[in-house]
mmCIF file of C-alpha atoms and ligand atoms in Angstrom:
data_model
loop_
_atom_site.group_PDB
_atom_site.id
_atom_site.type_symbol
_atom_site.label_atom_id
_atom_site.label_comp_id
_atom_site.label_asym_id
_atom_site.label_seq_id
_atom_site.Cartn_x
_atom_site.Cartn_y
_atom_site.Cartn_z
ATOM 1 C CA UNK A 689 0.000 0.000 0.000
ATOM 2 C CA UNK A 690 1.632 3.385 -0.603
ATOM 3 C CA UNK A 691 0.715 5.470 1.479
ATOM 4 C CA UNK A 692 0.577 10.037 0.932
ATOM 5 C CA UNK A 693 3.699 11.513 1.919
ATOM 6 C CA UNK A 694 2.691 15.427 2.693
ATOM 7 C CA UNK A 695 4.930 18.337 1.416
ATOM 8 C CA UNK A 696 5.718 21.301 3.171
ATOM 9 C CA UNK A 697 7.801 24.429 2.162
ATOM 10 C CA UNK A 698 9.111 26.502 4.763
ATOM 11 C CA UNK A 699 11.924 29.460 4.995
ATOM 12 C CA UNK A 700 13.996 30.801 7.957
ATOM 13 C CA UNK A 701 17.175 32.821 8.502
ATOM 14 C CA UNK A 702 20.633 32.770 10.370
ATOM 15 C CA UNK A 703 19.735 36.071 11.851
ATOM 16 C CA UNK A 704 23.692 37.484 12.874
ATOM 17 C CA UNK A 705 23.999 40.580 14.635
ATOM 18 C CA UNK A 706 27.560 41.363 16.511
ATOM 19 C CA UNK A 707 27.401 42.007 20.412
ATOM 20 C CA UNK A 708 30.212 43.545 21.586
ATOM 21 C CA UNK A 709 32.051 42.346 18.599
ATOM 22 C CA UNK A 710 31.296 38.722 18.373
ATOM 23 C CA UNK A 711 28.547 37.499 15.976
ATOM 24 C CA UNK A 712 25.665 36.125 17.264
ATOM 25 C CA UNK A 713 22.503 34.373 16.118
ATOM 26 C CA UNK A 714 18.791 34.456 16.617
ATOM 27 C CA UNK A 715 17.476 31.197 18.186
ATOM 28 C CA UNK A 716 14.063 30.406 19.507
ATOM 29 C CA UNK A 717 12.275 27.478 21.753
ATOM 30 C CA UNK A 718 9.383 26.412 20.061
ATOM 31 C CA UNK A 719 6.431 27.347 21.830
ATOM 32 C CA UNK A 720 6.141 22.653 23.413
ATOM 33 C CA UNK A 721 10.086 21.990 23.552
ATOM 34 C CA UNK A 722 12.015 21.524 26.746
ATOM 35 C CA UNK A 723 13.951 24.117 28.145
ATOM 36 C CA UNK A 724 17.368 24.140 26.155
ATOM 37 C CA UNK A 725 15.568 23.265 22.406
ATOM 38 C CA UNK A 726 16.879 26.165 20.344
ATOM 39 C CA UNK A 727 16.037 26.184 16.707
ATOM 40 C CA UNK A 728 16.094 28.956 13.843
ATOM 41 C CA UNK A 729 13.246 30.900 12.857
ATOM 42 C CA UNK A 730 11.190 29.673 10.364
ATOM 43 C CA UNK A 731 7.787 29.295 8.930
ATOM 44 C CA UNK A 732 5.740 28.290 6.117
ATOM 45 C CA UNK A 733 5.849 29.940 2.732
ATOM 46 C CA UNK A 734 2.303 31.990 2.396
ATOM 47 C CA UNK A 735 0.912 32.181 -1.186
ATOM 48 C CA UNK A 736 2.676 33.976 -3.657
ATOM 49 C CA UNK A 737 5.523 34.789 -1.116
ATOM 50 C CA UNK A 738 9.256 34.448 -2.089
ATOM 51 C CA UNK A 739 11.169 31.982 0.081
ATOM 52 C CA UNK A 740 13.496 34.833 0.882
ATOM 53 C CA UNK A 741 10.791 37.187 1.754
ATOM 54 C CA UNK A 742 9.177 34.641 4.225
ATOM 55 C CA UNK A 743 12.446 34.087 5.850
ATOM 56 C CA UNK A 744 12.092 37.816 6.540
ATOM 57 C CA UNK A 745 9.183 37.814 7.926
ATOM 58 C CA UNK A 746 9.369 35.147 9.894
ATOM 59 C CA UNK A 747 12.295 35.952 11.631
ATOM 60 C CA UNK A 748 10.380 39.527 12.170
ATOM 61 C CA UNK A 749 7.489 37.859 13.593
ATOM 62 C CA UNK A 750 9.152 34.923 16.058
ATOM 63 C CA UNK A 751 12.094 37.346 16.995
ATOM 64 C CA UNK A 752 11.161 40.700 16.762
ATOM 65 C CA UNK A 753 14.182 41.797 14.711
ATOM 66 C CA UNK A 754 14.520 42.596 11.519
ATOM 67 C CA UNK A 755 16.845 41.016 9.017
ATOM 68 C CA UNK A 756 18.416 42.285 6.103
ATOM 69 C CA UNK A 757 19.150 39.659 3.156
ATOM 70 C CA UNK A 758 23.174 38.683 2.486
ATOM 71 C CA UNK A 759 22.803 35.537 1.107
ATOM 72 C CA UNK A 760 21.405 31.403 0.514
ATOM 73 C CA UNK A 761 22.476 29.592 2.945
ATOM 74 C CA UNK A 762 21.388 26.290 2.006
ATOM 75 C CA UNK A 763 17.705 23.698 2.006
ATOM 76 C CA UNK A 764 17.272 21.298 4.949
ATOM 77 C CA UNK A 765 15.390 18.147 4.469
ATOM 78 C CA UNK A 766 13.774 15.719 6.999
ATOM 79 C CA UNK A 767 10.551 13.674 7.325
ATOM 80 C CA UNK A 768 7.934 14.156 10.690
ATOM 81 C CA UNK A 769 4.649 12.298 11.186
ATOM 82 C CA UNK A 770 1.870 14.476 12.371
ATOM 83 C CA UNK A 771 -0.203 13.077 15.157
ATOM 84 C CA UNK A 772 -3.005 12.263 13.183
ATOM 85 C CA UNK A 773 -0.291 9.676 11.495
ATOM 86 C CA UNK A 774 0.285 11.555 8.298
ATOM 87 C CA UNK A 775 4.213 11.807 6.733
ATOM 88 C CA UNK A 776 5.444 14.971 6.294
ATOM 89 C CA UNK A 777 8.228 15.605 3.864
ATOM 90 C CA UNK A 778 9.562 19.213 4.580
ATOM 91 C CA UNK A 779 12.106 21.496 2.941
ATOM 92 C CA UNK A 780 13.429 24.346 4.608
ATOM 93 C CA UNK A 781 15.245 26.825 3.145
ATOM 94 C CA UNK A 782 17.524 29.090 5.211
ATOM 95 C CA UNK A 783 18.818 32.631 4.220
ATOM 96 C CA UNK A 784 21.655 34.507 6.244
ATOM 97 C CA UNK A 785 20.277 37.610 7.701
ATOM 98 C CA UNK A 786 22.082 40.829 9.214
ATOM 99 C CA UNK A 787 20.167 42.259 11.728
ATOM 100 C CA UNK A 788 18.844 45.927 10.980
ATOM 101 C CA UNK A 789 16.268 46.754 13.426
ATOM 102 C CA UNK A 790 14.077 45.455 16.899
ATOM 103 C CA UNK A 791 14.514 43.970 19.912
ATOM 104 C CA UNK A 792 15.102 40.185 20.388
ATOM 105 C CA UNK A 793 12.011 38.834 21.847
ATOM 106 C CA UNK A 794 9.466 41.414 21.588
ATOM 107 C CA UNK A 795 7.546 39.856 19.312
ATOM 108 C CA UNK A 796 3.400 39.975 18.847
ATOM 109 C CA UNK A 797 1.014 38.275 21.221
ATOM 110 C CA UNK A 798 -0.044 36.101 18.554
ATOM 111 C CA UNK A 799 3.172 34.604 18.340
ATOM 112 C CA UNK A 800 3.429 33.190 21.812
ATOM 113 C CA UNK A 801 1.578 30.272 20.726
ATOM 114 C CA UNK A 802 4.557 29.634 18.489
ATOM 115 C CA UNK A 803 7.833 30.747 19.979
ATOM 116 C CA UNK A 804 8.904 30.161 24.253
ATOM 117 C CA UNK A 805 11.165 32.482 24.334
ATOM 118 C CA UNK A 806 14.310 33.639 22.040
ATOM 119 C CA UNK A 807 18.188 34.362 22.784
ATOM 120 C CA UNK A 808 21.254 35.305 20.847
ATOM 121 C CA UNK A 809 23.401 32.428 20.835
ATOM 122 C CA UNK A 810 27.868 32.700 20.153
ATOM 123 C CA UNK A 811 27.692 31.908 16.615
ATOM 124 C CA UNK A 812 30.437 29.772 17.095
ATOM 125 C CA UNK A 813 28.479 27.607 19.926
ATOM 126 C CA UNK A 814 25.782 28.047 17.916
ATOM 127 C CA UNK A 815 26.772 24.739 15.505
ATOM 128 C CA UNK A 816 26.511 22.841 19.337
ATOM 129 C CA UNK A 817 23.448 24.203 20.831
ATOM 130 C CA UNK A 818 21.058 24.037 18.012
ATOM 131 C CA UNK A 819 18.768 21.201 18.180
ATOM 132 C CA UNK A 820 18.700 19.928 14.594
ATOM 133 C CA UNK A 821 21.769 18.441 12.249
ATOM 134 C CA UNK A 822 20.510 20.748 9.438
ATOM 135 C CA UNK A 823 20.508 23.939 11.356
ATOM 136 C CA UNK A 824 23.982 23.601 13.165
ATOM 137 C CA UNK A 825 25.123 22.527 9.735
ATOM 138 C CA UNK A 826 23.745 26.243 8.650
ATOM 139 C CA UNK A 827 25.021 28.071 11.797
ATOM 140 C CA UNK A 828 28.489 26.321 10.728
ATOM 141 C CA UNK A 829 28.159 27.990 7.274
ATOM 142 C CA UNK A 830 27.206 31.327 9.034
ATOM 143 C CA UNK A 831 30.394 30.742 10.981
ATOM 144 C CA UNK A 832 32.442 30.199 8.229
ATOM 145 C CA UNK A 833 31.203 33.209 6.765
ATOM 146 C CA UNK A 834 31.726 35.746 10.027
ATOM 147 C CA UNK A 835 33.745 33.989 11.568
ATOM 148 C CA UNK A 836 33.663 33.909 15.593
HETATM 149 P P1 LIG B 618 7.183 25.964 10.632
HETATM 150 O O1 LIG B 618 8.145 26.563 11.643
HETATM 151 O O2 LIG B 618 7.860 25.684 9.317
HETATM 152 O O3 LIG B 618 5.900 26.690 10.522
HETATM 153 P P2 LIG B 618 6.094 23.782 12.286
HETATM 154 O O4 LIG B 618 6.338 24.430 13.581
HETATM 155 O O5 LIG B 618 4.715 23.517 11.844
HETATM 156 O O6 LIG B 618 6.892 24.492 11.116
HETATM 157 P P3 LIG B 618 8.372 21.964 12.333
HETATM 158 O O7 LIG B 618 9.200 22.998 13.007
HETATM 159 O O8 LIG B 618 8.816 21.464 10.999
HETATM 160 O O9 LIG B 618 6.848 22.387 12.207
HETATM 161 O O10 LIG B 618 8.222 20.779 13.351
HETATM 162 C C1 LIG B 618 7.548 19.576 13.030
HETATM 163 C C2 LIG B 618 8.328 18.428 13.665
HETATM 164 O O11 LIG B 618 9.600 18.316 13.027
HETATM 165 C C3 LIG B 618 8.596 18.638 15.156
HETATM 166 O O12 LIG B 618 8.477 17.384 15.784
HETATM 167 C C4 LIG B 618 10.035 19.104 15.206
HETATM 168 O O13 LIG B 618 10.648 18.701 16.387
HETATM 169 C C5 LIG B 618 10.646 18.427 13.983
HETATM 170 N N1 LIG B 618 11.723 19.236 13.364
HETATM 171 C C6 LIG B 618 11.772 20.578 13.220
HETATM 172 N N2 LIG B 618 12.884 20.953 12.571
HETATM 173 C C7 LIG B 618 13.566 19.824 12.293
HETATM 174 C C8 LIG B 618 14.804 19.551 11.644
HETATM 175 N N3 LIG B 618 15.575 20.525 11.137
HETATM 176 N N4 LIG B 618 15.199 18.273 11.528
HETATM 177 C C9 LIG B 618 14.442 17.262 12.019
HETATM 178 N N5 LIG B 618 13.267 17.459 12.653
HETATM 179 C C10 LIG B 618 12.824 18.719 12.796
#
């Protein structure tokens, strides 16, 4: 029996802003995940929207800063089952971001449903404290990038 594997497109950003002259990036607990869960920003693509624009805006909405575009980063792939049982098959692709404008963590209302709470993590610890292979593997490029 085959059975439906779902698609999903999202986009997110390596948001980097320097703090006292060391990069750092954006990183949020999803709104469910134990304390320590850091992920990038992301979300899904609404219609018509460029995947670099939604990376934008999403990082706008979960973090509160704004991000202006340097460059692709990369597309990370992985599979989820949604509770009803369903296969998801998601790509997400990430964008890195120099911060412009706002203030890490004051984000909508709306959004607490979503995002826990949000920090600036070392960029260079950042490859180690994200939660997913796929995002530390696009903090690492960030890294390479900026350097620590
Ligand atoms: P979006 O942020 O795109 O709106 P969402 O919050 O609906 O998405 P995901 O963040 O994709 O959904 O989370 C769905 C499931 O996939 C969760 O169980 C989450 O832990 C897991 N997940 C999220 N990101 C990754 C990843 N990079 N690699 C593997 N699993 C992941």
């Amino acid at each position: 029996m085959g059975r439906k594997l779902e698609r999903e497109f999202s986009a997110g950003g390596v948001l980097v802003r320097r703090i006292r002259g060391r990069p750092h990036c954006a990183a949020i607990r999803p709104q469910g995940k134990a304390a320590g869960v850091w992920a990038l920003p992301k979300g899904n693509l609404d219609p018509g929207e460029r995947p670099e624009e939604t990376a934008l805006r999403e990082v706008w909405e979960e973090t509160g800063v704004r991000g202006k575009l340097v460059e692709k980063l990369g597309d990370v792939k992985y599979t989820y089952t949604r509770r009803n049982g369903l296969r998801v098959f998601k790509i997400v692709s990430f964008y890195l971001l120099t911060a412009s404008s706002g203030r890490l963590g004051e984000i909508e209302e709306r959004m607490r449903v979503e995002v826990a709470e949000a920090r600036w993590l070392p960029l260079d610890e950042a490859p180690r404290l994200l939660a997913y292979g796929g995002e530390r593997q696009m903090a690492q490029l960030a890294l390479d990038r900026f350097g620590a």
